[in-house]
Coordinates of C-alpha atoms and ligand atoms in Angstrom, one line a residue:
X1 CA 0.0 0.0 0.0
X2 CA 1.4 3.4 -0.9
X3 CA 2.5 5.8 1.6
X4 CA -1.0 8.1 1.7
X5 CA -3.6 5.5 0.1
X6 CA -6.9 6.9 2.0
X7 CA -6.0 10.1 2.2
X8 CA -7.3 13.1 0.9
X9 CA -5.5 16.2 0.2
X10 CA -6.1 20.0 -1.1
X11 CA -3.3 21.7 -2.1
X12 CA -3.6 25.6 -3.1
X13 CA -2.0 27.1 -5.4
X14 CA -1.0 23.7 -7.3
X15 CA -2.0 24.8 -10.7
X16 CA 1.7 26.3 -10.8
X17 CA 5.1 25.6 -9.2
X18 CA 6.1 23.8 -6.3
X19 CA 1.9 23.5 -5.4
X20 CA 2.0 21.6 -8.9
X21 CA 5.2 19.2 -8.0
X22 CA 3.8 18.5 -5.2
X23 CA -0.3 17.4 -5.8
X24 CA 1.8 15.1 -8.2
X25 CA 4.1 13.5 -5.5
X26 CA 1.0 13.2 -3.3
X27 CA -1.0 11.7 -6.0
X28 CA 2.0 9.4 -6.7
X29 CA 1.6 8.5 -2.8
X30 CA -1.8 7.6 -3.1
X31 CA -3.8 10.6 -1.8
X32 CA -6.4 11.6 -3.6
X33 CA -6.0 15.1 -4.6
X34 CA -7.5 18.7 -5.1
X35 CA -5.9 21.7 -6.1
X36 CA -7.1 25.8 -6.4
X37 CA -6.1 28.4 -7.9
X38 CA -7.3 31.8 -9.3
X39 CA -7.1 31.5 -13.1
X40 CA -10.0 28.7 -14.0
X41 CA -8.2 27.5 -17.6
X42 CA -4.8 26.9 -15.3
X43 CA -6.7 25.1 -12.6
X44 CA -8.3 23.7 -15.3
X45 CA -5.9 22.0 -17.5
X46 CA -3.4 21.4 -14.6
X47 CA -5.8 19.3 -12.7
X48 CA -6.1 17.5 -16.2
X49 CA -2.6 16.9 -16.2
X50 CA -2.5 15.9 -13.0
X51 CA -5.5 13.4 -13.0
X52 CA -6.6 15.3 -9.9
X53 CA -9.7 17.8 -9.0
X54 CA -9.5 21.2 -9.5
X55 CA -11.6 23.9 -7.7
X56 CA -11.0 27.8 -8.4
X57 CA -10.6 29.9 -5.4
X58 CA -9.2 33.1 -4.2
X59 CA -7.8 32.7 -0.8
X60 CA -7.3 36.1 -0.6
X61 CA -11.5 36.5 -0.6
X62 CA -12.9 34.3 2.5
X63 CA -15.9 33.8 0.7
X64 CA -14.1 32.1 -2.1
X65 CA -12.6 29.8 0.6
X66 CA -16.1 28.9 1.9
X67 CA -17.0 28.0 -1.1
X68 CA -13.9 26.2 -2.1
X69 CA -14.4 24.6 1.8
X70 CA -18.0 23.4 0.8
X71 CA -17.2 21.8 -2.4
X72 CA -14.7 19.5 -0.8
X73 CA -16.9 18.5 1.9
X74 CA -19.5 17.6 -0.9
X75 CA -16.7 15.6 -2.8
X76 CA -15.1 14.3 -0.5
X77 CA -16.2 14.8 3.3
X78 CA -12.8 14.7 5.3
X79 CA -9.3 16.5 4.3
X80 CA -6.3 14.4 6.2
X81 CA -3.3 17.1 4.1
X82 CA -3.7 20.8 3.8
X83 CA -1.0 22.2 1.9
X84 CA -1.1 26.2 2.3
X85 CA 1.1 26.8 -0.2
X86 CA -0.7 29.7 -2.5
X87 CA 1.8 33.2 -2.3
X88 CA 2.9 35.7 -4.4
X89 CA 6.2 37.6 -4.4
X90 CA 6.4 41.4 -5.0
X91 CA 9.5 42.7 -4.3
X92 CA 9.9 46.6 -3.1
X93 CA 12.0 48.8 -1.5
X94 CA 11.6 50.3 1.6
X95 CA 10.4 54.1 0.8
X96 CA 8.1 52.8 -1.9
X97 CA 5.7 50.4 -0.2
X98 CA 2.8 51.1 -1.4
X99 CA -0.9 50.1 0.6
X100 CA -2.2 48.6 -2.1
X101 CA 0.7 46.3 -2.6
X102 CA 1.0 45.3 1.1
X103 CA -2.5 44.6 1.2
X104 CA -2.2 42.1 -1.4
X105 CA 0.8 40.7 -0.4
X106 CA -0.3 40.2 3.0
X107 CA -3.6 39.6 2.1
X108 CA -2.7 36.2 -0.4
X109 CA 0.8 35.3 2.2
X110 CA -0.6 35.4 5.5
X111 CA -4.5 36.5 5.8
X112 CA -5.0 33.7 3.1
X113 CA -3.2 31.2 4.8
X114 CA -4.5 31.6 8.3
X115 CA -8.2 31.9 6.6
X116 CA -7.8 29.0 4.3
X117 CA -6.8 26.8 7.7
X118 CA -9.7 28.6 9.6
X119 CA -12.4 27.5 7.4
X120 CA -11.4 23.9 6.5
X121 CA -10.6 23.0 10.7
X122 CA -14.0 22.1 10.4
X123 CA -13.6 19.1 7.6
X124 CA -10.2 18.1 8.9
X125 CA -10.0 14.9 10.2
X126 CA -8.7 14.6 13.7
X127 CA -4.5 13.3 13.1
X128 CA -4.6 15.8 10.0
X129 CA -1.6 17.4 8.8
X130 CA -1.3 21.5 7.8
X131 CA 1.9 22.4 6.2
X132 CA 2.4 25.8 5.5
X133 CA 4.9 27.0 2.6
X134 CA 6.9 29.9 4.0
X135 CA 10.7 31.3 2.8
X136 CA 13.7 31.2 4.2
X137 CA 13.2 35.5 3.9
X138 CA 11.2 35.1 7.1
X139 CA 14.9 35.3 8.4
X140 CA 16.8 37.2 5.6
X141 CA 17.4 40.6 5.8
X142 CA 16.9 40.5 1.5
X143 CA 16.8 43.4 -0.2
X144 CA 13.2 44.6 -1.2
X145 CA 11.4 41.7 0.5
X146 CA 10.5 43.6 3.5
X147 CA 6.7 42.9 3.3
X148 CA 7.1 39.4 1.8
X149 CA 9.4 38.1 4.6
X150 CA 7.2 39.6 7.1
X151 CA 4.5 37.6 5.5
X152 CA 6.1 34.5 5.4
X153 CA 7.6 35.9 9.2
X154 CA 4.1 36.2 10.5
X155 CA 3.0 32.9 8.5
X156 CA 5.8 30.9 10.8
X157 CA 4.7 32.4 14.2
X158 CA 1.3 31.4 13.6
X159 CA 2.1 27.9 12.7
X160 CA 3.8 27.6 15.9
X161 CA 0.6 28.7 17.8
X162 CA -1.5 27.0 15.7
X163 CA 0.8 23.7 16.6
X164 CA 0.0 24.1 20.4
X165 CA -3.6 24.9 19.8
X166 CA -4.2 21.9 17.2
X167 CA -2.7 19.4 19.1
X168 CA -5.5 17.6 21.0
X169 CA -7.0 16.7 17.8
X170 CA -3.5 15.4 16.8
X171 CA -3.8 17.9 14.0
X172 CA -0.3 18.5 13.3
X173 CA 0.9 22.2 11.5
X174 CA 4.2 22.4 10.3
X175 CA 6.2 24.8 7.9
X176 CA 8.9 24.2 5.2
X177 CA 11.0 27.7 4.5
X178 CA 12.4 27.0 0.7
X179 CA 14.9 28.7 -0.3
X180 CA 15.3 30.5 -3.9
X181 CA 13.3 27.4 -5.9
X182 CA 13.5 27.8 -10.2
X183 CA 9.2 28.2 -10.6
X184 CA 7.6 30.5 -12.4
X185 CA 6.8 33.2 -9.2
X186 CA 10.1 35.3 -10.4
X187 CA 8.8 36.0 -13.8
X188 CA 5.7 37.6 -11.9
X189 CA 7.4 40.2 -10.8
X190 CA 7.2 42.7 -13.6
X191 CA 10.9 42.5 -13.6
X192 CA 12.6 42.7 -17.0
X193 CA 14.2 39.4 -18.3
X194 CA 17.9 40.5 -18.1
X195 CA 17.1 41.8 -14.6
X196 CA 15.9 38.3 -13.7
X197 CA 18.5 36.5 -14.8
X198 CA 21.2 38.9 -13.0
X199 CA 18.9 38.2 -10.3
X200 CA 18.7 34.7 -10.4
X201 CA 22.7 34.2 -10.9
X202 CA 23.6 36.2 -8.2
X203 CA 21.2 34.1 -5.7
X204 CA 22.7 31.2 -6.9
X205 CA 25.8 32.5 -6.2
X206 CA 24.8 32.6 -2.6
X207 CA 23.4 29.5 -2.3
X208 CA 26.3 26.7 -1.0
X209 CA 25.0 23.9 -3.2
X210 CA 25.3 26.5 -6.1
X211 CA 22.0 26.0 -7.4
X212 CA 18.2 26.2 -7.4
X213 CA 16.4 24.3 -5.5
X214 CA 13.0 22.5 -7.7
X215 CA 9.7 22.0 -7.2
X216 CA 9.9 18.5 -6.8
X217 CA 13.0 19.1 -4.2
X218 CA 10.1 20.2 -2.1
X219 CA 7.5 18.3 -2.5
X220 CA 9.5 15.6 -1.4
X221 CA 9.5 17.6 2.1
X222 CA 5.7 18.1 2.0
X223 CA 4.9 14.7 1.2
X224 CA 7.1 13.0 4.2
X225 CA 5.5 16.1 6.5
X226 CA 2.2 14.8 5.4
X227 CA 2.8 11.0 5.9
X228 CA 2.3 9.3 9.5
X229 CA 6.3 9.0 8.9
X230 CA 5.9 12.3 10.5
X231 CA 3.8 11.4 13.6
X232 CA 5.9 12.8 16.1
X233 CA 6.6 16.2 14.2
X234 CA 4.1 19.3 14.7
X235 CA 5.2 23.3 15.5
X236 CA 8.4 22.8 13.0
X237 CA 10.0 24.6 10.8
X238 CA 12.1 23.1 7.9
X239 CA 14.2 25.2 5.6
X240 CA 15.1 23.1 2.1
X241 CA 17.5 25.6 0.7
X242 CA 20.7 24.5 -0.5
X243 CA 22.6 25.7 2.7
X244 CA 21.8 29.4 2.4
X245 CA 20.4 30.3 5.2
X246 CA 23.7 29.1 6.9
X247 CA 24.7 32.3 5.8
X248 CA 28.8 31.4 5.9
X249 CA 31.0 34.4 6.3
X250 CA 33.3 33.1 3.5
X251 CA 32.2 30.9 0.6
Ligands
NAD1 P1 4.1 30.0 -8.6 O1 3.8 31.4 -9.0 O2 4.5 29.0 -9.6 O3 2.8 29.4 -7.8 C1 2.0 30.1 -7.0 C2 0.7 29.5 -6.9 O4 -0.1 30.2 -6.0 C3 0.0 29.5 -8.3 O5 -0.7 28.3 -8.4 C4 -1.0 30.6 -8.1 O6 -2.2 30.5 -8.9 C5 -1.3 30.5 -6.7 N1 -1.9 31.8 -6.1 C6 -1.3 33.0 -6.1 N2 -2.2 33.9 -5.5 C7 -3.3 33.2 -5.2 C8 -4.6 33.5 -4.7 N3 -4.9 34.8 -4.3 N4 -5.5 32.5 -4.5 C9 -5.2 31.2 -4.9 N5 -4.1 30.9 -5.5 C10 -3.1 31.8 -5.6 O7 5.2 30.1 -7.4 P2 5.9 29.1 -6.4 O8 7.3 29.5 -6.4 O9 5.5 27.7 -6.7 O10 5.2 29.6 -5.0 C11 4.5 28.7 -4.1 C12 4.8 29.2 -2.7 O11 6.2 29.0 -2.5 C13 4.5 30.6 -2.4 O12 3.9 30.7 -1.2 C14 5.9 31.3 -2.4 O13 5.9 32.4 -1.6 C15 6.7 30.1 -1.8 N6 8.1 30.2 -2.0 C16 8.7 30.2 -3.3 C17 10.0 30.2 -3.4 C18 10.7 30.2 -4.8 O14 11.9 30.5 -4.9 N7 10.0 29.9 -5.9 C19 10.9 30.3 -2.3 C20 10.3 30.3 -1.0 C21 8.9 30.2 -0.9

């Protein structure tokens, strides 16, 4: 029997990325998966792909999430895996913040994540697992990622609360901090292509293992988090990063 036959398993945001990789490692585990997303023809044709379900929902409206809540009750009753993995990435500089962008920022990074987890408590089955996809920036002091690592900052403080509090349903809520993974969240940016790739080679550059890490590099994570290999592990945090957030004072 595979590893997470009987399970069932939403993952947002897996139209796309490391969401994507990783509904296909759980599927290739056995669970039987769901993903969301915002764009309906993407969620559309990636669940194809997949072989999986595929609902549309903005977890950034909380509406959207009861909906998205209610159709997977009606599908599928329980949820064991909750991968909270939906985010965006707009990079600014301090001095030109704008409202509207930390709004949406920390309206998709962290109001999303805490929401999506708040409405589907109810159809989690008790021993469920929550992971939640933060960054290794939650620690960085990155240039122009002051409002994304606080997202991701605030996303990891809440797991650990959320840890103590979920316990006595054996829910367990953990957190995996990537670090600079090759998906397509860069090219969202607005960024210019020669920008990116100066961008891209001079994280790399940083990075001990001297490259990026993939989508499927974390899904592997997620989908041990997920398993009952993982039992005995709740309130952690996992970075999967190549060695950068050792931050070594010589290379
Ligand atoms: P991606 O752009 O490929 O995927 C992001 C996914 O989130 C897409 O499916 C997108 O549709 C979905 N999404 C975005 N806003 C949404 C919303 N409002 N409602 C529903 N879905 C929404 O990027 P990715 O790199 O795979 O990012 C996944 C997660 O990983 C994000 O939380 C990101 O912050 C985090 N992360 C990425 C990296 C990296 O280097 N790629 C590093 C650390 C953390």
């Amino acid at each position: 029997m595979s590893l997470l036959t009987n399970k069932v398993a939403v993952v947002t945001g897996g139209n796309s990325g490391i969401g994507y990789a990783t509904a296909q490692e759980l599927k290739n585990k056995g669970a039987k998966v769901v993903i969301t997303g915002r764009d309906s023809d993407r969620v559309e044709s990636a669940a194809r792909e997949l072989g999986v379900t595929g609902i549309v929902a903005d977890v950034s409206d909380v509406s959207a999430i009861d909906s998205l809540v209610a159709k997977v009750a009606a599908q599928y009753d329980k949820v064991d895996i909750l991968f909270v993995n939906a985010g965006i990435f707009q990079p600014a500089p301090v001095g030109q913040i704008s409202e509207a962008m930390f709004d949406h920022q920390m309206g998709i990074n962290f109001k999303g994540a805490v929401f999506t987890i708040e409405k589907f408590l109810p159809i989690l089955n008790d021993g469920a697992s929550i992971i939640n996809l933060s960054s290794v920036n939650a620690y960085t002091g990155m240039p122009n990622t002051a409002v994304y690592a606080a997202s991701k900052a605030a996303l990891n403080s809440y797991t650990r609360t959320a840890a103590t509090e979920l316990a006595p349903r054996k829910i367990r809520v953990n957190a995996v901090n990537p670090g600079p993974v090759a998906t397509p969240i860069f090219g969202k940016t607005g960024m210019e292509e020669a920008q990116l790739n100066g961008f891209a080679e001079a994280m790399q550059n940083r990075v001990p293992l001297k490259r990026f890490g993939t989508p499927e590099d974390i899904a592997k994570l997620v989908a041990f988090l997920a398993s009952d290999d993982a039992l005995f592990i709740t309130g952690g945090e996992y970075n999967i990063d190549g060695g950068i957030n050792i931050n070594p004072l010589l290379a």
